[in-house]
C-alpha atoms as one frame of an Amber mdcrd trajectory, in Angstrom:
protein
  20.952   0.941  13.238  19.018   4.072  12.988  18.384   5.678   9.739  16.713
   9.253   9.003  12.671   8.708   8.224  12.579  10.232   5.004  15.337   7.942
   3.518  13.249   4.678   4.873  11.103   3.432   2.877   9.542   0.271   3.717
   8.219  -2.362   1.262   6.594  -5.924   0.835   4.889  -7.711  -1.763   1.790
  -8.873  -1.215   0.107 -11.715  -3.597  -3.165 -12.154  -5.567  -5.321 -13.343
  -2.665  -8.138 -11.465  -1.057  -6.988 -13.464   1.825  -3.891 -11.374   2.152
  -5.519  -7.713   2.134  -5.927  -8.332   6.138  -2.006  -8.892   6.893  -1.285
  -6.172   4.032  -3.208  -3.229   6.286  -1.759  -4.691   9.751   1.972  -4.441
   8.453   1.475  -0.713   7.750  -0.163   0.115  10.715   2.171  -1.706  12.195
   4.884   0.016  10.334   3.483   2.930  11.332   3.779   2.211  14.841   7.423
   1.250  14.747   8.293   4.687  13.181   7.351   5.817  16.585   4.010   7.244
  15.479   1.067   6.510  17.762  -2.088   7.213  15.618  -4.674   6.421  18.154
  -7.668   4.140  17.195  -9.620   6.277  15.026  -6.493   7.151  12.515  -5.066
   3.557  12.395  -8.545   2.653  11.371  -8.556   5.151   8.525  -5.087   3.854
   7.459  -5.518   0.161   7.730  -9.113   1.107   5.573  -7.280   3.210   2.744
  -4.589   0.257   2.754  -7.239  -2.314   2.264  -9.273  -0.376  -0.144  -6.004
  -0.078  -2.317  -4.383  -3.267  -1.574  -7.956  -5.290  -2.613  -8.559  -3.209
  -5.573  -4.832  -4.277  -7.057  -4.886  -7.883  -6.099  -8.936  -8.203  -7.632
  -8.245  -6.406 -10.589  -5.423  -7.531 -11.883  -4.752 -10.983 -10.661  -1.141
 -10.260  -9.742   0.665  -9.667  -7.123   1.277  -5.909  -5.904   4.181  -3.753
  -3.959   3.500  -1.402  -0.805   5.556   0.833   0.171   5.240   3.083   3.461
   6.735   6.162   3.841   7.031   8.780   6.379   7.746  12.256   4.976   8.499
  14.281   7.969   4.852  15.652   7.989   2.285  12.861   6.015   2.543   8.788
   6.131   2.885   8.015   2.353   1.243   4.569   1.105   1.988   3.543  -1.845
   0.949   0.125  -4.028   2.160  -0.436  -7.210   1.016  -3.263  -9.414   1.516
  -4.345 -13.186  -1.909  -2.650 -14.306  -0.874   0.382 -16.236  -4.446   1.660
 -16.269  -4.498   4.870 -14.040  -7.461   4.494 -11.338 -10.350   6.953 -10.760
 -13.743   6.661  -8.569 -15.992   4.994 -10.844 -20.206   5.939 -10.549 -21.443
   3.180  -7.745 -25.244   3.129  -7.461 -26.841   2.493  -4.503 -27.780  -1.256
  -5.182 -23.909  -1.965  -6.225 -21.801  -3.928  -3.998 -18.809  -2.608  -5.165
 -17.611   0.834  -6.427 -16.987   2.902  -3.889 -13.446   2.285  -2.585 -12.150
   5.431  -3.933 -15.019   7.431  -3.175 -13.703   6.201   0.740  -9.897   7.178
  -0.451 -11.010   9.987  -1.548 -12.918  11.271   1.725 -10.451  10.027   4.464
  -6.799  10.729   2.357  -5.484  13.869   2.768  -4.275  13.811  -0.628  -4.337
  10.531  -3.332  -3.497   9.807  -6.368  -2.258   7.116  -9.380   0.825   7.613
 -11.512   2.304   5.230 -14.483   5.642   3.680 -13.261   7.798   1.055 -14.544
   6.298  -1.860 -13.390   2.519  -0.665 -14.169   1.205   1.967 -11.869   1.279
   3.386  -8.528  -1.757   4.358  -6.686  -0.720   6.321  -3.276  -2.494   8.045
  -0.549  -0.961  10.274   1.704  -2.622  10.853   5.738  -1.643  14.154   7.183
  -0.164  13.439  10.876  -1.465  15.695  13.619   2.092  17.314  15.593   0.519
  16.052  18.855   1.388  12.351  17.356   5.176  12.458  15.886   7.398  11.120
  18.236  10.212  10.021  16.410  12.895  11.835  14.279  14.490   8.581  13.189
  13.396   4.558  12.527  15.283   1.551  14.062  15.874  -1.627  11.521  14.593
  -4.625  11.564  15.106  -7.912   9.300  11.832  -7.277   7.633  12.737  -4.042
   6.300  13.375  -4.037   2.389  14.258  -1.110   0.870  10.943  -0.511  -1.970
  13.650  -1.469  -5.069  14.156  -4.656  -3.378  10.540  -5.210  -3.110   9.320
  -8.243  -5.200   6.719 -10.392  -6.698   6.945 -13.743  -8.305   6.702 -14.755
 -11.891   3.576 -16.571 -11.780   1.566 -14.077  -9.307   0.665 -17.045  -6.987
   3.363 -18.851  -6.065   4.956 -18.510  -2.265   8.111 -16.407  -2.139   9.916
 -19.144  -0.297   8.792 -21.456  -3.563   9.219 -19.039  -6.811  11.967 -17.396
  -8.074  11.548 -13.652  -7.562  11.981 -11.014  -9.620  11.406  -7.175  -9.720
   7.955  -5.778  -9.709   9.236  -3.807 -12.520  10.562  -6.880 -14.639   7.592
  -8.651 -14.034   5.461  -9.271 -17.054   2.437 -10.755 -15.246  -0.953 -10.930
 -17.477  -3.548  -8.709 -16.356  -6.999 -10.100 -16.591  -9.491  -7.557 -15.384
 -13.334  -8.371 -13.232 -16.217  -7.367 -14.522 -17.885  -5.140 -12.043
């Protein structure tokens, strides 16, 4: 079944683990791919980077498990991860001996646009890569069973548990405790 690109937005959950920031970034580039845009090597770099970058600092910060959603406008691939923090995100001031800190600063340079609103659940951080013309080849998306609309997305009550294991809920119903890292 095809369905127009603008009304197919794509979602998973991803959980607290590091470990899972590498299959996050592959499913939207490969998402990406199966809306019939071909990206070439040095774009699906820069999107599999601003997912990780995103995708790492929700799962590290809060401890929880987080939503992404990928969405193709008609002109821009949309990324967006939501997660129970409501604390907005901004680039903090890395120095040049820090490990850490400079995510955003990366978000920042290779997005076309970005951003972090308040939602429901928490907040949404999003960034948005403008698609050259000479790329879009598709005017509409072909199903799969992996697709899940984004309000069907979910996360588990605990944060850790398997999907398979837990009994899911909403991102937005989930009242996970938020511990943040020291940097």
């Amino acid at each position: 079944m095809s369905r127009p690109l603008e009304e197919s937005p794509y979602a998973f959950t991803v959980l607290p683990l590091v470990e899972e920031v590498s299959a996050a970034r592959d499913r939207v580039a490969d998402r990406a791919r199966r809306l019939g845009l071909d990206l070439g090597e040095e774009l699906t770099h820069d999107l599999k980077l601003l997912t990780g970058e995103l995708v790492a600092n929700s799962v590290t910060h809060t401890k929880a498990a987080c939503v992404v959603c990928v969405r193709w406008t008609g002109e821009r691939l949309r990324v967006e991860v939501t997660d129970v923090d409501p604390a907005l995100v901004a680039p903090s001031e890395a120095l040049s001996t820090d490990e850490h800190g400079r995510g955003l600063f990366l978000v920042a340079a290779l997005a076309t646009e970005w951003g972090s609103h308040p939602c429901t659940a928490g907040k949404t951080t999003w960034f948005e890569l403008a698609i050259p013309t000479s790329v879009k080849r598709a005017s509409t998306v072909m199903s799969s069973q992996d697709d899940v609309p984004a309000e069907k997305a979910i996360v588990t009550c605990a944060g850790v548990a398997h999907p398979a294991v837990a009994e899911p809920v909403s991102i937005a119903a989930a009242h996970l405790r938020i511990e943040h890292q020291a940097a």
